Tab-separated table of C-alpha atoms and ligand atoms in Angstrom:
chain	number	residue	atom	x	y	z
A	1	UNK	CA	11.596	-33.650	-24.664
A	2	UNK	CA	9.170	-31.307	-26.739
A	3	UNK	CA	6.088	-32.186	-27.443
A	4	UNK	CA	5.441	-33.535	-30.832
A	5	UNK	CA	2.102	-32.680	-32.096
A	6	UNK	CA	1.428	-34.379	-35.222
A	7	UNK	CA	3.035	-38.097	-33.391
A	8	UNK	CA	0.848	-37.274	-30.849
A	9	UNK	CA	-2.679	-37.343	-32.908
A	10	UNK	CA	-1.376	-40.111	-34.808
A	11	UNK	CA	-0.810	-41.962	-31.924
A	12	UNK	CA	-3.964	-41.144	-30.159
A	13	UNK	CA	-6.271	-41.011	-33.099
A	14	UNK	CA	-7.596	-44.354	-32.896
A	15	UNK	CA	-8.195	-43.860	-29.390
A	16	UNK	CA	-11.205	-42.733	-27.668
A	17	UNK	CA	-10.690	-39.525	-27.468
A	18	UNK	CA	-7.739	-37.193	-26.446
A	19	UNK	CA	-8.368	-36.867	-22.931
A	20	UNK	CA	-6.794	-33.798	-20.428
A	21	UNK	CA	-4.872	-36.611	-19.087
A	22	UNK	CA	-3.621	-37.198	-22.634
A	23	UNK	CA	-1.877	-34.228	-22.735
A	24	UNK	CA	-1.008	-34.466	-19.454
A	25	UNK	CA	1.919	-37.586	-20.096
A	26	UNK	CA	3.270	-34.710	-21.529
A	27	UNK	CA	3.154	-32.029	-19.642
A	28	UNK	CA	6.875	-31.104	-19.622
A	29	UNK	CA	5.919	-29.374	-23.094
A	30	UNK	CA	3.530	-27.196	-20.905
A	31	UNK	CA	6.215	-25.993	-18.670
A	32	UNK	CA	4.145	-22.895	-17.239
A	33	UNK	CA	6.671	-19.202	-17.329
A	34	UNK	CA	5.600	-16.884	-14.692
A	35	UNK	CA	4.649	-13.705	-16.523
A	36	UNK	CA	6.730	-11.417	-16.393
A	37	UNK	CA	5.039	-8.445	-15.625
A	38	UNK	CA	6.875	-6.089	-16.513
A	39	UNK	CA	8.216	-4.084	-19.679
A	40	UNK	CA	11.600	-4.392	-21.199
A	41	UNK	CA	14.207	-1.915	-20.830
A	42	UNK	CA	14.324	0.200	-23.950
A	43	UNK	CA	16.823	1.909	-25.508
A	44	UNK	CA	18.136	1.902	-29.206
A	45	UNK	CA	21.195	2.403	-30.983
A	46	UNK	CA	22.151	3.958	-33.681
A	47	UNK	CA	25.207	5.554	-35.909
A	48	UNK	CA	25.409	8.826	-37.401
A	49	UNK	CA	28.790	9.355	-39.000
A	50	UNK	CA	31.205	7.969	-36.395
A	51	UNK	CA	28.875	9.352	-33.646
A	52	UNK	CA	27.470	6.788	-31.885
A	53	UNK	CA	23.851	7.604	-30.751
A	54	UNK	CA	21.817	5.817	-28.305
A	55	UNK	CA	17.731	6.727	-27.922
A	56	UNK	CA	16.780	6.268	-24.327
A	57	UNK	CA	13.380	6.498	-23.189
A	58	UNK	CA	11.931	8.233	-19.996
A	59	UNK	CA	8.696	6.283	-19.977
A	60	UNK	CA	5.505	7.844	-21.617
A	61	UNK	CA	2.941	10.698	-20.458
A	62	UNK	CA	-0.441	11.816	-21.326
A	63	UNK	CA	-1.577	14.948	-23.350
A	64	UNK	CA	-5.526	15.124	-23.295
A	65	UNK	CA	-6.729	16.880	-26.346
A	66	UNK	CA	-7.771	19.898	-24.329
A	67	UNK	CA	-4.130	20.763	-24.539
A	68	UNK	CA	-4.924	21.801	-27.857
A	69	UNK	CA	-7.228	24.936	-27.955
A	70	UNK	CA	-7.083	25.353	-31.845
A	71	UNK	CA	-8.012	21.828	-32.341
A	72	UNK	CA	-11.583	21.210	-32.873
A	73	UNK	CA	-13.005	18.596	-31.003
A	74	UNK	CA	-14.495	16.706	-33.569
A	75	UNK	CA	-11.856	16.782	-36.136
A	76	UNK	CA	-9.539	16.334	-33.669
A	77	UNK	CA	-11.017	13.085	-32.791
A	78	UNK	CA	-11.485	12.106	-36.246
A	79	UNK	CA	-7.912	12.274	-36.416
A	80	UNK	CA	-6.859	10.501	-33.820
A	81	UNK	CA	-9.097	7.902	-34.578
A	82	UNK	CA	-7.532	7.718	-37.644
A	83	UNK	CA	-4.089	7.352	-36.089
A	84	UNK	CA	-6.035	4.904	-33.630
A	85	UNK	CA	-4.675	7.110	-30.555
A	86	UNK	CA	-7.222	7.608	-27.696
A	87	UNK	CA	-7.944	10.866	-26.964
A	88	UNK	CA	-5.698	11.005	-24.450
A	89	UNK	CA	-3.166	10.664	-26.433
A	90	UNK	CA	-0.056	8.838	-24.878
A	91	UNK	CA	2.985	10.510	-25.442
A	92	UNK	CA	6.739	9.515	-25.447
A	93	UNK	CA	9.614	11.302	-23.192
A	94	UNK	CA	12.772	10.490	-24.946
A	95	UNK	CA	16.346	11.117	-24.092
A	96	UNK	CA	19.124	11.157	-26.630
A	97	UNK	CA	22.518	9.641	-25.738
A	98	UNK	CA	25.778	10.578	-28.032
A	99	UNK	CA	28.783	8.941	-27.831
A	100	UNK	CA	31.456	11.151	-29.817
A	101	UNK	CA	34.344	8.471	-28.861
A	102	UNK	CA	35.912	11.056	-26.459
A	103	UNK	CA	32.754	12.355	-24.666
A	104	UNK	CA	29.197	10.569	-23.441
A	105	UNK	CA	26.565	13.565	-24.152
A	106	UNK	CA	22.992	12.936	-23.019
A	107	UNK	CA	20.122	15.316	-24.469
A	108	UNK	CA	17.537	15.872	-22.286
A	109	UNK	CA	16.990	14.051	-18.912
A	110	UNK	CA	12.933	13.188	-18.952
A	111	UNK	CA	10.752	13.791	-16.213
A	112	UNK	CA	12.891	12.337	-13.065
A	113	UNK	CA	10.771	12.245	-9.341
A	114	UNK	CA	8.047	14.655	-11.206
A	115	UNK	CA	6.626	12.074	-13.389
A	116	UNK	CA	3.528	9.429	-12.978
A	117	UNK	CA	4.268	5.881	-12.828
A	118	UNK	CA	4.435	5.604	-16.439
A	119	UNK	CA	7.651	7.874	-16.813
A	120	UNK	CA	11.254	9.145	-14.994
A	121	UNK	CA	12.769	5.609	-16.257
A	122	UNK	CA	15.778	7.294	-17.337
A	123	UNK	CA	18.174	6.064	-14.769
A	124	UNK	CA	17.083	2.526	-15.115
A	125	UNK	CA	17.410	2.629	-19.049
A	126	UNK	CA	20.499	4.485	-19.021
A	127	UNK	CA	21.665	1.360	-16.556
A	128	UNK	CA	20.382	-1.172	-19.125
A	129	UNK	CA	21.884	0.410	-21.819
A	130	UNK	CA	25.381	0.253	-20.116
A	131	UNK	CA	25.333	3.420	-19.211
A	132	UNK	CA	26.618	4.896	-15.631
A	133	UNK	CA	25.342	8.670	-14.834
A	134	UNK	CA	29.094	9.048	-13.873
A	135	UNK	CA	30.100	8.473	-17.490
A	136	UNK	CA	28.423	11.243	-18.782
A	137	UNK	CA	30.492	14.374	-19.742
A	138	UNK	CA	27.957	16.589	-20.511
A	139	UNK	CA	24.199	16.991	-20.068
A	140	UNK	CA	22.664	19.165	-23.130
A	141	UNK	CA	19.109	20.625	-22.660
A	142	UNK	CA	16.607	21.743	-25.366
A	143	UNK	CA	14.629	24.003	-23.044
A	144	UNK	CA	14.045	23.575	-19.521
A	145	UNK	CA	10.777	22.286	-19.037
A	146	UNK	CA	10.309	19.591	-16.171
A	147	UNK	CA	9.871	16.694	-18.738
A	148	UNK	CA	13.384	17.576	-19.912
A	149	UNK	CA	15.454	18.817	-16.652
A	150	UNK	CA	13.550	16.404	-14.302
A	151	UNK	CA	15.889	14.022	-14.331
A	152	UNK	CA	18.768	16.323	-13.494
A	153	UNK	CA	18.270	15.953	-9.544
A	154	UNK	CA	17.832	12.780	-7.202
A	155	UNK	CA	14.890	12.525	-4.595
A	156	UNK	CA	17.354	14.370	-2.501
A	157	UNK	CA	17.647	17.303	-4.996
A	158	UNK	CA	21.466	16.161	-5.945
A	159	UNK	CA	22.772	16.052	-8.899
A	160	UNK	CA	22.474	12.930	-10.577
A	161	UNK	CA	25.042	13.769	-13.329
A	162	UNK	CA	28.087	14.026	-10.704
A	163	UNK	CA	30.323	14.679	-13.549
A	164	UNK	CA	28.956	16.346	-16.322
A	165	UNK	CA	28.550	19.963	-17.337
A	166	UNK	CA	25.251	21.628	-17.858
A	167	UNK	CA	24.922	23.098	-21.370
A	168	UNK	CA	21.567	25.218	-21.251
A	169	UNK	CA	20.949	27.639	-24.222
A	170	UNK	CA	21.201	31.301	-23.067
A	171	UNK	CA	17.991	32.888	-24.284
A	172	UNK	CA	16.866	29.467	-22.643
A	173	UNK	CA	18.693	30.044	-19.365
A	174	UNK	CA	18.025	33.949	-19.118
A	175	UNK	CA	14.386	33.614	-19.162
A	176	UNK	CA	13.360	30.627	-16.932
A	177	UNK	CA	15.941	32.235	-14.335
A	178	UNK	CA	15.070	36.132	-14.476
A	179	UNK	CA	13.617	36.881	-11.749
A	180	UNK	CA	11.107	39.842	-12.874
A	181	UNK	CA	9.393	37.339	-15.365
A	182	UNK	CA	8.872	34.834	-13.077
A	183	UNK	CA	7.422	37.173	-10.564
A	184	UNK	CA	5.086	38.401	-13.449
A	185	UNK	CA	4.294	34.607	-14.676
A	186	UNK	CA	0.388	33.244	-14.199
A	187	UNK	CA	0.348	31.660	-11.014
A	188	UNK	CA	-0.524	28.327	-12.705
A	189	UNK	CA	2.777	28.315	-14.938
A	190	UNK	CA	5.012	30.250	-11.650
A	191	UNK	CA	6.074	26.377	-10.751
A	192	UNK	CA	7.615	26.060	-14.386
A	193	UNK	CA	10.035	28.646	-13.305
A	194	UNK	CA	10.732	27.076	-9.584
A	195	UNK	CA	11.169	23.668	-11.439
A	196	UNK	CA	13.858	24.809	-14.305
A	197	UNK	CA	15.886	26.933	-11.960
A	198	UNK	CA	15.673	24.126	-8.888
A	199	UNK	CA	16.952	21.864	-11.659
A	200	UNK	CA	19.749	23.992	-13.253
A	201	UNK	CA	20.523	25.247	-9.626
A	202	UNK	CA	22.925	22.599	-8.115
A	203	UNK	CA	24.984	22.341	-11.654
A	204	UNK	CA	25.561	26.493	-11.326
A	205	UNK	CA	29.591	25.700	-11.023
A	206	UNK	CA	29.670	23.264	-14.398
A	207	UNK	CA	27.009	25.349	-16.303
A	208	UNK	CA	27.982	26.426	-19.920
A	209	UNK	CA	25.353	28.742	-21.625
A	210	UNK	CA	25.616	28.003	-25.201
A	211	UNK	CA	24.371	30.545	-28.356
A	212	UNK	CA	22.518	30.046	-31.560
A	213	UNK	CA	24.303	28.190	-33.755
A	214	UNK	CA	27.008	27.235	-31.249
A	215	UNK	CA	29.204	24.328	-31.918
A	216	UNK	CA	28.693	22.504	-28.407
A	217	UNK	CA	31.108	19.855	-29.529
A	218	UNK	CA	33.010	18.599	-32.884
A	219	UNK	CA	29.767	17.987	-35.305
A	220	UNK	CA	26.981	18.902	-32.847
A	221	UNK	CA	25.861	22.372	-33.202
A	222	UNK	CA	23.022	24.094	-31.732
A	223	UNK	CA	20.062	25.756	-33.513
A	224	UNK	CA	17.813	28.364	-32.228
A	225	UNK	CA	14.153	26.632	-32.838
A	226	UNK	CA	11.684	29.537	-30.482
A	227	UNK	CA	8.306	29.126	-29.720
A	228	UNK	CA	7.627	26.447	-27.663
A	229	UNK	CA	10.025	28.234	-25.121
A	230	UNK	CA	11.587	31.584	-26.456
A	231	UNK	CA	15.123	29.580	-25.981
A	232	UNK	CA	14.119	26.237	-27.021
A	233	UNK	CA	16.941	24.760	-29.174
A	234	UNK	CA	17.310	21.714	-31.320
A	235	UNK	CA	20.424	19.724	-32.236
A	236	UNK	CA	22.154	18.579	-36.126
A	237	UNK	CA	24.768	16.455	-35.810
A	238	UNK	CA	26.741	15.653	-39.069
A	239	UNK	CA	29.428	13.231	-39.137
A	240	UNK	CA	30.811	11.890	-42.542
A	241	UNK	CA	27.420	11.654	-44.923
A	242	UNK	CA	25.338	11.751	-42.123
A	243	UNK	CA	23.299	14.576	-40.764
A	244	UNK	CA	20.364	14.034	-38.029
A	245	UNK	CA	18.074	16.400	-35.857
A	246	UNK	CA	17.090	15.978	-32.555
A	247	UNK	CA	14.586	18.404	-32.606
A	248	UNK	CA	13.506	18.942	-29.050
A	249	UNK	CA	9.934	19.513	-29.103
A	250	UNK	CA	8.902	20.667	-31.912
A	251	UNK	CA	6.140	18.071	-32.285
A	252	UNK	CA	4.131	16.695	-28.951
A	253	UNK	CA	1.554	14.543	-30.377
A	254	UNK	CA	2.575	12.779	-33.667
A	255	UNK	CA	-1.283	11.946	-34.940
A	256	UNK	CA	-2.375	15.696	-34.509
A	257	UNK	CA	0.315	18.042	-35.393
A	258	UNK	CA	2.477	16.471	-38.391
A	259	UNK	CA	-1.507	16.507	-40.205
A	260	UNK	CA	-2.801	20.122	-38.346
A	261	UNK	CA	0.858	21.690	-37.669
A	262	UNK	CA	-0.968	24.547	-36.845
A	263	UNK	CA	-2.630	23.164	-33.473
A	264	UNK	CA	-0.283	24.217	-30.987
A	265	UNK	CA	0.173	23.037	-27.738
A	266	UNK	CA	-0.888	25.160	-24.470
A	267	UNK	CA	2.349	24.796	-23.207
A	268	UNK	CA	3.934	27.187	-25.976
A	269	UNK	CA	5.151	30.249	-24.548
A	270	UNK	CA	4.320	31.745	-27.995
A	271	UNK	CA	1.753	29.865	-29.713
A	272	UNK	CA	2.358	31.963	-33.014
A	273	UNK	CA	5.630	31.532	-33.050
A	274	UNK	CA	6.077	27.388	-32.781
A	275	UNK	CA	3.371	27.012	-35.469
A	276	UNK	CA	5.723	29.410	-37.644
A	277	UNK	CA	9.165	27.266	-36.081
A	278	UNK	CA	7.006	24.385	-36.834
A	279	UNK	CA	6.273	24.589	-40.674
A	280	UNK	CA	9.658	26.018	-41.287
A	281	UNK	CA	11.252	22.873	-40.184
A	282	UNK	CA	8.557	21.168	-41.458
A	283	UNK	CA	9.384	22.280	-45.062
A	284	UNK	CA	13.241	22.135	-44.934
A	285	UNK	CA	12.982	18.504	-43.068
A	286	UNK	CA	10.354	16.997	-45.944
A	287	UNK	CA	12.216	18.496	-48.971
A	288	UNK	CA	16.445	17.449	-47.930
A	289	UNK	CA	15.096	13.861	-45.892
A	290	UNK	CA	17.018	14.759	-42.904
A	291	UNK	CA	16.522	11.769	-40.408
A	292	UNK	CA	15.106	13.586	-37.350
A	293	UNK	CA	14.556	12.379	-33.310
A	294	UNK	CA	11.002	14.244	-31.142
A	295	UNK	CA	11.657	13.946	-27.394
A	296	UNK	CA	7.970	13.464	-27.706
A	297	UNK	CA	7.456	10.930	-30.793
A	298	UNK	CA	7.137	7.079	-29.961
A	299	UNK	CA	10.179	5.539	-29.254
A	300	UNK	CA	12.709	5.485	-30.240
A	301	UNK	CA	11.538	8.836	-31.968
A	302	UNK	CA	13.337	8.301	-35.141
A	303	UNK	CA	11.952	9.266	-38.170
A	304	UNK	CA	11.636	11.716	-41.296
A	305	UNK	CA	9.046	14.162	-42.654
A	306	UNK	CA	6.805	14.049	-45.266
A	307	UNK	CA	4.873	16.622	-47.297
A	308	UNK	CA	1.314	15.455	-47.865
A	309	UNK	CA	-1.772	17.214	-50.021
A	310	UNK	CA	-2.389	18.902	-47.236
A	311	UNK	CA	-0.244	19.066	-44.490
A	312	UNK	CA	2.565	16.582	-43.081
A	313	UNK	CA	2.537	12.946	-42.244
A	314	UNK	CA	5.616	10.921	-39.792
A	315	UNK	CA	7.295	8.358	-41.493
A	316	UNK	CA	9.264	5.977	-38.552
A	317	UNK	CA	12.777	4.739	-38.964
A	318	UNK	CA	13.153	1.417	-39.761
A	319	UNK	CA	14.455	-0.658	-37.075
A	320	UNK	CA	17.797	-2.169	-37.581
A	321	UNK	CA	19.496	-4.932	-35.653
A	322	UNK	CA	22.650	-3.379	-36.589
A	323	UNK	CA	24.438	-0.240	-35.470
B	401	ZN	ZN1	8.599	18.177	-23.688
């Protein structure tokens, strides 16, 4: 039986007083729930067209502001304040999962064993999203960084895809792999180059290098988005009325660079040239409303662009409990 509050004070008003042991005839209305602990799987669905699109998330990392070496520390904290982000600013690691009816694509594969506790979920979400890795015909990559090709291998270093083909871009492919640039690389960015090629590695039978402006399957096309990595790629997909972005990583930290897009990340292999991707997209995405998806905005990442007085703000998605 629930507890009735209001009988209850009637009841007990011409009493002494409500006594602990009051409440405690009933107590059933107290039943105590463990906490739970721990977070909700998360994953949201979506349609575009008659593609249906599932946003997966990876978990979440940190990028500390010194990331940014064109951000000024102050401003850059006045920002962020704004935004209310710490200055470590926690940032998602999304994975995009598109059903065309006849094939499962998944975009990106988060961070797998490399990540902290607070990421390499994807298996577990992809699980609670109905998902099994078997399912999946293809595994697309934006640019082979180790928050996106991660989750390509097991703890063992096997495949976790057993099925799928590896579509990498080829500028993408041809860089991380050549062996004369990574013997030339910094030594503090020569284990980006042992990570991508480890990860593309045991897929070398089902890999499909895919160009510019590729079709990589009915509605899906590839388009050449440099800067961040000199093959980094983004996604449209159009399907009946619909056209959406997944734009890779064109943005890592939502409260800085939609407002400065002109603070780069240190991870850009050419700082110059993402600020330039950056505004171009920037432009197009604010003036036709495109609906876009960041691996790196908060989940689920879906969202559009707007032009402000001066620079660009992120509008989110609204949630739907529909598909
Ligand atoms: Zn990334």
């Amino acid at each position: 039986m629930l507890f009735d509050r209001r009988k209850f004070l009637q009841a007990s008003a011409g009493a002494a007083a409500a006594s602990v042991l009051g409440f405690r005839a009933d107590d059933e209305a107290f039943a105590k729930a463990p906490f739970a602990t721990t977070q909700v799987p998360a994953y949201y669905r979506f349609k575009v067209g008659t593609l249906e699109v599932t946003a997966v998330t990876d978990g979440i990392i940190s990028l500390p502001l010194s990331l940014f070496p064109a951000a000024g520390k102050t401003e850059a904290l006045a920002v962020l304040a704004k935004a209310h982000r710490p200055e470590n600013a926690p940032t998602a690691v999304n994975t995009y999962v598109i059903n065309t009816g006849d094939k499962l694509i998944l975009v990106d594969t988060g961070y797998g064993n490399m990540a902290g506790p607070d990421a390499g979920l994807l298996l577990d979400n992809l699980k609670a999203a109905g998902f099994d890795p078997a399912q999946v015909d293809a595994v697309v990559i934006t640019h082979l960084h180790p928050d996106h090709v991660g989750g390509l291998l097991d703890q063992q270093g096997k495949p976790v895809f057993a099925n799928a083909a590896l579509l990498v871009g080829d500028k993408e492919y041809a860089f991380w792999t050549d062996e004369g640039i990574t013997s030339r690389a910094p030594t503090d960015a020569q284990k980006f180059f042992k990570i991508a090629q480890a990860a593309v590695k045991p897929y070398e039978k089902r890999l499909q290098l895919y160009k510019d402006s590729e079709e990589i399957a009915p509605g899906i096309v590839a388009a050449a988005a440099p800067g961040h990595t000199p093959g980094h790629n983004t996604l449209r997909l159009s399907s009946g009325k619909d056209t959406f972005l997944i734009w890779g990583d064109i943005v890592h930290v939502a409260a800085l660079q939609f407002a400065k897009p002109e603070w780069a990340i240190a991870f850009d292999s050419d700082q110059a040239q993402a600020i330039e991707t950056r505004k171009k997209l920037f432009d197009q995405l604010s003036a036709d409303g495109t609906l876009i998806a960041g691996m790196h905005l908060d989940f689920p990442g879906l969202g559009y662009v707007t032009r402000e007085a001066q620079g660009f703000s992120y509008q989110r998605a609204v949630w739907s409990p529909k598909i």
